[in-house]
Amino acid sequence: MAEEVRAEMVANVWKVVVGVGDPVAAGDALVILDSMKMEIPVISEDGGTVSEIAVREGDVVQDGDLIAIVEPTPA
């Protein structure tokens, strides 16, 4: 089942670190948010392949907004 990575706070998207099709491991940063001059990495809980990036640099995300979808790597 795909992992939906969601924002946990209101913040600006400072940097998108990965792209669609990129492989990621558990703990890899997908995007970096900026809130009150603090950089907060948004990480993947599971390994797999990024199938969607729902934000762009400069976007403002709200708590619960979709950031990315990671499809699990087939076993």
PDB file of N, CA and C in Angstrom:
ATOM      1  N   MET A   1       0.842  -1.183   0.000  1.00  0.00           N
ATOM      2  CA  MET A   1       0.000   0.000   0.000  1.00  0.00           C
ATOM      3  C   MET A   1       0.886   1.246   0.000  1.00  0.00           C
ATOM      4  N   ALA A   2       0.527   2.214  -0.794  1.00  0.00           N
ATOM      5  CA  ALA A   2       1.316   3.432  -0.929  1.00  0.00           C
ATOM      6  C   ALA A   2       1.292   4.246   0.361  1.00  0.00           C
ATOM      7  N   GLU A   3       2.413   4.898   0.623  1.00  0.00           N
ATOM      8  CA  GLU A   3       2.523   5.783   1.780  1.00  0.00           C
ATOM      9  C   GLU A   3       2.219   7.207   1.345  1.00  0.00           C
ATOM     10  N   GLU A   4       1.209   7.816   1.966  1.00  0.00           N
ATOM     11  CA  GLU A   4       0.908   9.226   1.732  1.00  0.00           C
ATOM     12  C   GLU A   4       1.654  10.037   2.782  1.00  0.00           C
ATOM     13  N   VAL A   5       2.563  10.871   2.336  1.00  0.00           N
ATOM     14  CA  VAL A   5       3.334  11.712   3.240  1.00  0.00           C
ATOM     15  C   VAL A   5       2.624  13.053   3.320  1.00  0.00           C
ATOM     16  N   ARG A   6       2.272  13.446   4.542  1.00  0.00           N
ATOM     17  CA  ARG A   6       1.487  14.669   4.739  1.00  0.00           C
ATOM     18  C   ARG A   6       2.211  15.649   5.654  1.00  0.00           C
ATOM     19  N   ALA A   7       1.882  16.925   5.495  1.00  0.00           N
ATOM     20  CA  ALA A   7       2.469  17.971   6.341  1.00  0.00           C
ATOM     21  C   ALA A   7       1.939  17.829   7.764  1.00  0.00           C
ATOM     22  N   GLU A   8       2.790  18.126   8.710  1.00  0.00           N
ATOM     23  CA  GLU A   8       2.390  18.069  10.118  1.00  0.00           C
ATOM     24  C   GLU A   8       2.259  19.453  10.736  1.00  0.00           C
ATOM     25  N   MET A   9       2.415  20.496   9.900  1.00  0.00           N
ATOM     26  CA  MET A   9       2.313  21.864  10.393  1.00  0.00           C
ATOM     27  C   MET A   9       2.125  22.812   9.219  1.00  0.00           C
ATOM     28  N   VAL A  10       1.788  24.035   9.522  1.00  0.00           N
ATOM     29  CA  VAL A  10       1.738  25.081   8.499  1.00  0.00           C
ATOM     30  C   VAL A  10       3.174  25.528   8.257  1.00  0.00           C
ATOM     31  N   ALA A  11       3.599  25.518   6.994  1.00  0.00           N
ATOM     32  CA  ALA A  11       4.977  25.881   6.672  1.00  0.00           C
ATOM     33  C   ALA A  11       5.098  26.196   5.191  1.00  0.00           C
ATOM     34  N   ASN A  12       6.223  26.769   4.826  1.00  0.00           N
ATOM     35  CA  ASN A  12       6.571  27.014   3.425  1.00  0.00           C
ATOM     36  C   ASN A  12       7.420  25.855   2.930  1.00  0.00           C
ATOM     37  N   VAL A  13       7.222  25.464   1.680  1.00  0.00           N
ATOM     38  CA  VAL A  13       8.074  24.443   1.075  1.00  0.00           C
ATOM     39  C   VAL A  13       9.343  25.155   0.620  1.00  0.00           C
ATOM     40  N   TRP A  14      10.439  24.886   1.302  1.00  0.00           N
ATOM     41  CA  TRP A  14      11.703  25.549   0.998  1.00  0.00           C
ATOM     42  C   TRP A  14      12.435  24.839  -0.130  1.00  0.00           C
ATOM     43  N   LYS A  15      12.480  23.492  -0.065  1.00  0.00           N
ATOM     44  CA  LYS A  15      13.224  22.743  -1.084  1.00  0.00           C
ATOM     45  C   LYS A  15      12.576  21.386  -1.301  1.00  0.00           C
ATOM     46  N   VAL A  16      12.409  21.007  -2.557  1.00  0.00           N
ATOM     47  CA  VAL A  16      11.969  19.658  -2.916  1.00  0.00           C
ATOM     48  C   VAL A  16      13.239  18.867  -3.208  1.00  0.00           C
ATOM     49  N   VAL A  17      13.463  17.806  -2.431  1.00  0.00           N
ATOM     50  CA  VAL A  17      14.721  17.067  -2.496  1.00  0.00           C
ATOM     51  C   VAL A  17      14.674  15.930  -3.511  1.00  0.00           C
ATOM     52  N   VAL A  18      13.508  15.335  -3.724  1.00  0.00           N
ATOM     53  CA  VAL A  18      13.376  14.180  -4.617  1.00  0.00           C
ATOM     54  C   VAL A  18      12.422  14.503  -5.761  1.00  0.00           C
ATOM     55  N   GLY A  19      12.438  13.656  -6.769  1.00  0.00           N
ATOM     56  CA  GLY A  19      11.534  13.805  -7.900  1.00  0.00           C
ATOM     57  C   GLY A  19      10.744  12.533  -8.119  1.00  0.00           C
ATOM     58  N   VAL A  20       9.736  12.614  -8.974  1.00  0.00           N
ATOM     59  CA  VAL A  20       8.936  11.441  -9.316  1.00  0.00           C
ATOM     60  C   VAL A  20       9.853  10.405  -9.952  1.00  0.00           C
ATOM     61  N   GLY A  21       9.715   9.163  -9.489  1.00  0.00           N
ATOM     62  CA  GLY A  21      10.527   8.073 -10.002  1.00  0.00           C
ATOM     63  C   GLY A  21      11.787   7.801  -9.196  1.00  0.00           C
ATOM     64  N   ASP A  22      12.122   8.692  -8.276  1.00  0.00           N
ATOM     65  CA  ASP A  22      13.323   8.495  -7.465  1.00  0.00           C
ATOM     66  C   ASP A  22      13.103   7.409  -6.413  1.00  0.00           C
ATOM     67  N   PRO A  23      14.089   6.543  -6.211  1.00  0.00           N
ATOM     68  CA  PRO A  23      14.002   5.577  -5.119  1.00  0.00           C
ATOM     69  C   PRO A  23      14.351   6.265  -3.796  1.00  0.00           C
ATOM     70  N   VAL A  24      13.650   5.896  -2.730  1.00  0.00           N
ATOM     71  CA  VAL A  24      13.946   6.433  -1.400  1.00  0.00           C
ATOM     72  C   VAL A  24      13.979   5.292  -0.392  1.00  0.00           C
ATOM     73  N   ALA A  25      14.745   5.494   0.657  1.00  0.00           N
ATOM     74  CA  ALA A  25      14.803   4.547   1.764  1.00  0.00           C
ATOM     75  C   ALA A  25      14.055   5.142   2.951  1.00  0.00           C
ATOM     76  N   ALA A  26      13.675   4.302   3.882  1.00  0.00           N
ATOM     77  CA  ALA A  26      13.042   4.795   5.107  1.00  0.00           C
ATOM     78  C   ALA A  26      13.976   5.803   5.763  1.00  0.00           C
ATOM     79  N   GLY A  27      13.444   6.969   6.093  1.00  0.00           N
ATOM     80  CA  GLY A  27      14.240   8.008   6.744  1.00  0.00           C
ATOM     81  C   GLY A  27      14.814   9.041   5.802  1.00  0.00           C
ATOM     82  N   ASP A  28      14.659   8.840   4.487  1.00  0.00           N
ATOM     83  CA  ASP A  28      15.153   9.828   3.524  1.00  0.00           C
ATOM     84  C   ASP A  28      14.252  11.057   3.510  1.00  0.00           C
ATOM     85  N   ALA A  29      14.861  12.229   3.364  1.00  0.00           N
ATOM     86  CA  ALA A  29      14.097  13.471   3.255  1.00  0.00           C
ATOM     87  C   ALA A  29      13.486  13.570   1.860  1.00  0.00           C
ATOM     88  N   LEU A  30      12.212  13.974   1.820  1.00  0.00           N
ATOM     89  CA  LEU A  30      11.514  14.179   0.551  1.00  0.00           C
ATOM     90  C   LEU A  30      11.470  15.662   0.196  1.00  0.00           C
ATOM     91  N   VAL A  31      11.114  16.473   1.167  1.00  0.00           N
ATOM     92  CA  VAL A  31      11.112  17.929   1.017  1.00  0.00           C
ATOM     93  C   VAL A  31      11.606  18.527   2.327  1.00  0.00           C
ATOM     94  N   ILE A  32      11.980  19.801   2.246  1.00  0.00           N
ATOM     95  CA  ILE A  32      12.364  20.524   3.450  1.00  0.00           C
ATOM     96  C   ILE A  32      11.421  21.711   3.580  1.00  0.00           C
ATOM     97  N   LEU A  33      10.768  21.776   4.734  1.00  0.00           N
ATOM     98  CA  LEU A  33       9.849  22.868   5.017  1.00  0.00           C
ATOM     99  C   LEU A  33      10.574  23.947   5.804  1.00  0.00           C
ATOM    100  N   ASP A  34      10.064  25.164   5.725  1.00  0.00           N
ATOM    101  CA  ASP A  34      10.600  26.293   6.476  1.00  0.00           C
ATOM    102  C   ASP A  34       9.465  26.878   7.301  1.00  0.00           C
ATOM    103  N   SER A  35       9.668  26.902   8.609  1.00  0.00           N
ATOM    104  CA  SER A  35       8.672  27.488   9.503  1.00  0.00           C
ATOM    105  C   SER A  35       9.410  28.275  10.572  1.00  0.00           C
ATOM    106  N   MET A  36       9.130  29.544  10.648  1.00  0.00           N
ATOM    107  CA  MET A  36       9.762  30.436  11.627  1.00  0.00           C
ATOM    108  C   MET A  36      11.288  30.337  11.556  1.00  0.00           C
ATOM    109  N   LYS A  37      11.818  30.326  10.327  1.00  0.00           N
ATOM    110  CA  LYS A  37      13.259  30.288  10.040  1.00  0.00           C
ATOM    111  C   LYS A  37      13.928  28.997  10.490  1.00  0.00           C
ATOM    112  N   MET A  38      13.125  27.951  10.692  1.00  0.00           N
ATOM    113  CA  MET A  38      13.665  26.628  11.007  1.00  0.00           C
ATOM    114  C   MET A  38      13.429  25.724   9.805  1.00  0.00           C
ATOM    115  N   GLU A  39      14.430  24.917   9.458  1.00  0.00           N
ATOM    116  CA  GLU A  39      14.299  23.957   8.368  1.00  0.00           C
ATOM    117  C   GLU A  39      13.847  22.619   8.951  1.00  0.00           C
ATOM    118  N   ILE A  40      12.722  22.109   8.449  1.00  0.00           N
ATOM    119  CA  ILE A  40      12.147  20.861   8.945  1.00  0.00           C
ATOM    120  C   ILE A  40      12.086  19.865   7.801  1.00  0.00           C
ATOM    121  N   PRO A  41      12.892  18.791   7.853  1.00  0.00           N
ATOM    122  CA  PRO A  41      12.805  17.784   6.793  1.00  0.00           C
ATOM    123  C   PRO A  41      11.543  16.940   6.954  1.00  0.00           C
ATOM    124  N   VAL A  42      10.903  16.644   5.841  1.00  0.00           N
ATOM    125  CA  VAL A  42       9.769  15.722   5.816  1.00  0.00           C
ATOM    126  C   VAL A  42      10.311  14.421   5.256  1.00  0.00           C
ATOM    127  N   ILE A  43      10.242  13.360   6.057  1.00  0.00           N
ATOM    128  CA  ILE A  43      10.895  12.111   5.677  1.00  0.00           C
ATOM    129  C   ILE A  43       9.897  11.030   5.282  1.00  0.00           C
ATOM    130  N   SER A  44      10.401  10.074   4.536  1.00  0.00           N
ATOM    131  CA  SER A  44       9.618   8.900   4.166  1.00  0.00           C
ATOM    132  C   SER A  44       9.706   7.894   5.302  1.00  0.00           C
ATOM    133  N   GLU A  45       8.572   7.354   5.686  1.00  0.00           N
ATOM    134  CA  GLU A  45       8.552   6.331   6.738  1.00  0.00           C
ATOM    135  C   GLU A  45       8.999   4.980   6.199  1.00  0.00           C
ATOM    136  N   ASP A  46       8.747   4.746   4.911  1.00  0.00           N
ATOM    137  CA  ASP A  46       9.058   3.462   4.284  1.00  0.00           C
ATOM    138  C   ASP A  46       9.899   3.691   3.037  1.00  0.00           C
ATOM    139  N   GLY A  47      10.613   2.659   2.628  1.00  0.00           N
ATOM    140  CA  GLY A  47      11.352   2.729   1.379  1.00  0.00           C
ATOM    141  C   GLY A  47      10.438   2.460   0.198  1.00  0.00           C
ATOM    142  N   GLY A  48      10.844   2.905  -0.968  1.00  0.00           N
ATOM    143  CA  GLY A  48      10.063   2.671  -2.174  1.00  0.00           C
ATOM    144  C   GLY A  48      10.452   3.643  -3.264  1.00  0.00           C
ATOM    145  N   THR A  49       9.486   3.946  -4.127  1.00  0.00           N
ATOM    146  CA  THR A  49       9.696   4.855  -5.251  1.00  0.00           C
ATOM    147  C   THR A  49       8.687   5.995  -5.154  1.00  0.00           C
ATOM    148  N   VAL A  50       9.163   7.217  -5.330  1.00  0.00           N
ATOM    149  CA  VAL A  50       8.287   8.387  -5.293  1.00  0.00           C
ATOM    150  C   VAL A  50       7.401   8.359  -6.531  1.00  0.00           C
ATOM    151  N   SER A  51       6.075   8.291  -6.326  1.00  0.00           N
ATOM    152  CA  SER A  51       5.153   8.263  -7.467  1.00  0.00           C
ATOM    153  C   SER A  51       4.473   9.610  -7.698  1.00  0.00           C
ATOM    154  N   GLU A  52       4.500  10.480  -6.688  1.00  0.00           N
ATOM    155  CA  GLU A  52       3.884  11.805  -6.848  1.00  0.00           C
ATOM    156  C   GLU A  52       4.512  12.780  -5.870  1.00  0.00           C
ATOM    157  N   ILE A  53       4.769  13.984  -6.354  1.00  0.00           N
ATOM    158  CA  ILE A  53       5.151  15.113  -5.503  1.00  0.00           C
ATOM    159  C   ILE A  53       4.019  16.128  -5.659  1.00  0.00           C
ATOM    160  N   ALA A  54       3.341  16.428  -4.569  1.00  0.00           N
ATOM    161  CA  ALA A  54       2.145  17.273  -4.638  1.00  0.00           C
ATOM    162  C   ALA A  54       2.415  18.739  -4.319  1.00  0.00           C
ATOM    163  N   VAL A  55       3.688  19.089  -4.076  1.00  0.00           N
ATOM    164  CA  VAL A  55       4.035  20.472  -3.730  1.00  0.00           C
ATOM    165  C   VAL A  55       5.182  20.951  -4.615  1.00  0.00           C
ATOM    166  N   ARG A  56       5.340  22.267  -4.659  1.00  0.00           N
ATOM    167  CA  ARG A  56       6.465  22.888  -5.363  1.00  0.00           C
ATOM    168  C   ARG A  56       7.165  23.831  -4.393  1.00  0.00           C
ATOM    169  N   GLU A  57       8.412  24.118  -4.687  1.00  0.00           N
ATOM    170  CA  GLU A  57       9.143  25.075  -3.855  1.00  0.00           C
ATOM    171  C   GLU A  57       8.394  26.403  -3.852  1.00  0.00           C
ATOM    172  N   GLY A  58       8.233  26.975  -2.662  1.00  0.00           N
ATOM    173  CA  GLY A  58       7.511  28.235  -2.508  1.00  0.00           C
ATOM    174  C   GLY A  58       6.064  28.062  -2.084  1.00  0.00           C
ATOM    175  N   ASP A  59       5.521  26.849  -2.217  1.00  0.00           N
ATOM    176  CA  ASP A  59       4.143  26.595  -1.778  1.00  0.00           C
ATOM    177  C   ASP A  59       4.031  26.730  -0.263  1.00  0.00           C
ATOM    178  N   VAL A  60       2.840  27.034   0.199  1.00  0.00           N
ATOM    179  CA  VAL A  60       2.529  27.019   1.626  1.00  0.00           C
ATOM    180  C   VAL A  60       1.638  25.808   1.868  1.00  0.00           C
ATOM    181  N   VAL A  61       2.026  24.964   2.827  1.00  0.00           N
ATOM    182  CA  VAL A  61       1.228  23.785   3.164  1.00  0.00           C
ATOM    183  C   VAL A  61       0.579  23.978   4.517  1.00  0.00           C
ATOM    184  N   GLN A  62      -0.581  23.380   4.648  1.00  0.00           N
ATOM    185  CA  GLN A  62      -1.322  23.382   5.905  1.00  0.00           C
ATOM    186  C   GLN A  62      -1.183  22.008   6.554  1.00  0.00           C
ATOM    187  N   ASP A  63      -1.453  21.922   7.834  1.00  0.00           N
ATOM    188  CA  ASP A  63      -1.420  20.644   8.546  1.00  0.00           C
ATOM    189  C   ASP A  63      -2.336  19.653   7.833  1.00  0.00           C
ATOM    190  N   GLY A  64      -1.786  18.503   7.441  1.00  0.00           N
ATOM    191  CA  GLY A  64      -2.563  17.462   6.778  1.00  0.00           C
ATOM    192  C   GLY A  64      -2.511  17.480   5.261  1.00  0.00           C
ATOM    193  N   ASP A  65      -1.929  18.523   4.665  1.00  0.00           N
ATOM    194  CA  ASP A  65      -1.827  18.584   3.202  1.00  0.00           C
ATOM    195  C   ASP A  65      -0.914  17.469   2.680  1.00  0.00           C
ATOM    196  N   LEU A  66      -1.277  16.917   1.539  1.00  0.00           N
ATOM    197  CA  LEU A  66      -0.466  15.892   0.900  1.00  0.00           C
ATOM    198  C   LEU A  66       0.819  16.511   0.359  1.00  0.00           C
ATOM    199  N   ILE A  67       1.947  15.871   0.673  1.00  0.00           N
ATOM    200  CA  ILE A  67       3.242  16.326   0.172  1.00  0.00           C
ATOM    201  C   ILE A  67       3.737  15.394  -0.924  1.00  0.00           C
ATOM    202  N   ALA A  68       3.667  14.082  -0.669  1.00  0.00           N
ATOM    203  CA  ALA A  68       4.174  13.121  -1.642  1.00  0.00           C
ATOM    204  C   ALA A  68       3.535  11.763  -1.412  1.00  0.00           C
ATOM    205  N   ILE A  69       3.641  10.908  -2.436  1.00  0.00           N
ATOM    206  CA  ILE A  69       3.212   9.504  -2.323  1.00  0.00           C
ATOM    207  C   ILE A  69       4.406   8.647  -2.669  1.00  0.00           C
ATOM    208  N   VAL A  70       4.674   7.663  -1.798  1.00  0.00           N
ATOM    209  CA  VAL A  70       5.774   6.715  -2.012  1.00  0.00           C
ATOM    210  C   VAL A  70       5.176   5.321  -2.177  1.00  0.00           C
ATOM    211  N   GLU A  71       5.444   4.717  -3.337  1.00  0.00           N
ATOM    212  CA  GLU A  71       4.983   3.356  -3.608  1.00  0.00           C
ATOM    213  C   GLU A  71       6.021   2.375  -3.071  1.00  0.00           C
ATOM    214  N   PRO A  72       5.584   1.329  -2.380  1.00  0.00           N
ATOM    215  CA  PRO A  72       6.548   0.365  -1.849  1.00  0.00           C
ATOM    216  C   PRO A  72       7.282  -0.381  -2.954  1.00  0.00           C
ATOM    217  N   THR A  73       8.493  -0.780  -2.650  1.00  0.00           N
ATOM    218  CA  THR A  73       9.277  -1.572  -3.589  1.00  0.00           C
ATOM    219  C   THR A  73       8.758  -3.000  -3.574  1.00  0.00           C
ATOM    220  N   PRO A  74       8.453  -3.577  -4.742  1.00  0.00           N
ATOM    221  CA  PRO A  74       7.951  -4.956  -4.765  1.00  0.00           C
ATOM    222  C   PRO A  74       8.984  -5.911  -4.156  1.00  0.00           C
ATOM    223  N   ALA A  75       8.476  -6.892  -3.436  1.00  0.00           N
ATOM    224  CA  ALA A  75       9.371  -7.846  -2.764  1.00  0.00           C
ATOM    225  C   ALA A  75       9.871  -8.903  -3.712  1.00  0.00           C
TER     226      ALA A  75
END
